[in-house]
XYZ file of N, CA and C in Angstrom:
189
model
N 21.545 -8.495 -2.820
C 20.180 -8.075 -3.063
C 20.233 -6.796 -3.904
N 19.463 -6.765 -4.950
C 19.504 -5.617 -5.855
C 18.702 -4.440 -5.290
N 18.978 -3.282 -5.819
C 18.280 -2.072 -5.369
C 16.800 -2.137 -5.718
N 16.476 -2.771 -6.837
C 15.068 -2.888 -7.224
C 14.307 -3.764 -6.227
N 14.930 -4.842 -5.794
C 14.276 -5.728 -4.831
C 14.120 -5.051 -3.474
N 15.120 -4.313 -3.059
C 15.023 -3.567 -1.797
C 13.911 -2.531 -1.887
N 13.813 -1.842 -3.011
C 12.736 -0.865 -3.199
C 11.368 -1.515 -3.151
N 11.240 -2.697 -3.741
C 9.963 -3.413 -3.711
C 9.614 -3.848 -2.294
N 10.608 -4.287 -1.531
C 10.348 -4.683 -0.147
C 9.953 -3.493 0.719
N 10.598 -2.365 0.505
C 10.221 -1.146 1.234
C 8.794 -0.749 0.861
N 8.444 -0.846 -0.412
C 7.074 -0.553 -0.841
C 6.071 -1.494 -0.207
N 6.443 -2.755 -0.038
C 5.559 -3.728 0.589
C 5.345 -3.408 2.064
N 6.392 -2.994 2.747
C 6.268 -2.621 4.162
C 5.379 -1.388 4.311
N 5.565 -0.418 3.446
C 4.734 0.791 3.492
C 3.287 0.445 3.169
N 3.068 -0.462 2.221
C 1.707 -0.883 1.872
C 1.036 -1.576 3.046
N 1.781 -2.390 3.786
C 1.205 -3.074 4.943
C 0.811 -2.068 6.018
N 1.656 -1.076 6.266
C 1.328 -0.050 7.255
C 0.119 0.771 6.802
N 0.071 1.091 5.528
C -1.049 1.849 4.983
C -2.347 1.047 5.086
N -2.265 -0.256 4.835
C -3.447 -1.114 4.930
C -3.988 -1.138 6.355
N -3.100 -1.238 7.320
C -3.532 -1.245 8.726
C -4.199 0.082 9.077
N -3.615 1.169 8.654
C -4.197 2.476 8.965
C -5.541 2.693 8.260
N -5.666 2.226 7.032
C -6.945 2.363 6.328
C -8.021 1.484 6.955
N -7.648 0.301 7.426
C -8.623 -0.559 8.114
C -9.067 0.088 9.424
N -8.142 0.735 10.119
C -8.475 1.449 11.345
C -9.425 2.604 11.043
N -9.171 3.305 9.961
C -10.055 4.387 9.551
C -11.431 3.850 9.160
N -11.481 2.688 8.526
C -12.754 2.112 8.098
C -13.643 1.746 9.284
N -13.048 1.466 10.430
C -13.874 1.158 11.613
C -14.590 2.394 12.140
N -14.106 3.566 11.793
C -14.709 4.803 12.293
C -15.739 5.394 11.345
N -15.908 4.796 10.172
C -16.808 5.312 9.152
C -18.141 4.572 9.247
N -19.234 5.288 8.986
C -20.562 4.692 9.105
C -21.067 4.052 7.814
N -20.754 4.631 6.695
C -21.306 4.141 5.433
C -20.585 2.876 4.950
N -21.327 1.850 4.581
C -20.677 0.616 4.113
C -19.933 0.797 2.793
N -20.403 1.712 1.953
C -19.704 1.956 0.689
C -18.315 2.538 0.941
N -18.221 3.433 1.904
C -16.935 4.042 2.239
C -15.991 3.000 2.822
N -16.510 2.108 3.664
C -15.687 1.036 4.219
C -15.136 0.151 3.108
N -15.984 -0.155 2.124
C -15.554 -0.999 1.014
C -14.467 -0.310 0.193
N -14.642 0.981 -0.068
C -13.649 1.727 -0.843
C -12.318 1.792 -0.101
N -12.345 1.983 1.210
C -11.115 2.019 1.983
C -10.419 0.659 1.971
N -11.189 -0.420 2.026
C -10.601 -1.760 1.982
C -9.967 -2.036 0.613
N -10.668 -1.654 -0.449
C -10.137 -1.856 -1.800
C -8.886 -1.005 -2.018
N -8.902 0.202 -1.506
C -7.735 1.075 -1.631
C -6.531 0.477 -0.906
N -6.765 -0.041 0.287
C -5.680 -0.673 1.031
C -5.114 -1.884 0.318
N -5.981 -2.687 -0.286
C -5.514 -3.871 -1.013
C -4.768 -3.498 -2.292
N -5.209 -2.432 -2.940
C -4.525 -2.024 -4.176
C -3.113 -1.512 -3.896
N -2.882 -1.025 -2.679
C -1.543 -0.555 -2.322
C -0.531 -1.694 -2.307
N -1.001 -2.929 -2.037
C -0.092 -4.076 -2.034
C 0.443 -4.378 -3.429
N -0.220 -3.901 -4.462
C 0.266 -4.084 -5.826
C 1.045 -2.853 -6.278
N 0.496 -1.686 -6.017
C 1.078 -0.456 -6.557
C 2.388 -0.049 -5.888
N 2.453 -0.078 -4.571
C 3.652 0.420 -3.902
C 4.885 -0.453 -4.136
N 4.791 -1.791 -4.126
C 5.988 -2.556 -4.496
C 6.428 -2.319 -5.942
N 5.479 -2.111 -6.852
C 5.848 -1.806 -8.235
C 6.592 -0.477 -8.329
N 6.080 0.510 -7.634
C 6.749 1.819 -7.634
C 8.126 1.685 -7.002
N 8.214 0.943 -5.900
C 9.501 0.739 -5.246
C 10.494 0.017 -6.132
N 9.996 -0.909 -6.951
C 10.872 -1.654 -7.869
C 11.565 -0.707 -8.857
N 10.831 0.299 -9.318
C 11.398 1.222 -10.297
C 12.133 2.396 -9.653
N 11.726 2.794 -8.462
C 12.347 3.943 -7.817
C 13.608 3.551 -7.048
N 13.666 2.321 -6.556
C 14.827 1.862 -5.799
C 16.141 2.044 -6.540
N 16.249 1.608 -7.793
C 17.506 1.822 -8.526
C 17.834 3.306 -8.759
N 16.817 4.141 -8.817
C 17.082 5.572 -9.002
C 17.771 6.148 -7.765
N 17.333 5.726 -6.586
C 17.967 6.206 -5.351
C 19.362 5.602 -5.171
N 19.561 4.385 -5.640
C 20.861 3.732 -5.492
C 21.857 4.193 -6.565
N 21.392 4.850 -7.590
C 22.276 5.336 -8.632
C 22.626 4.293 -9.665
N 21.800 3.286 -9.792
C 22.072 2.238 -10.789
C 21.467 2.587 -12.126
């Protein structure tokens, strides 16, 4: 398994944890617009964090 793939998987795990925490935060907010923004932010992490992990993983591995 390459360092880039490991970095992407780590980013995916972090994105999943972040999504759960943002959904938990959204249950405590009253405004529907804020709930929507938190949901969109959580979903965008599923794209952004694996991409960042893909590029940062080889840097940590020294490749």
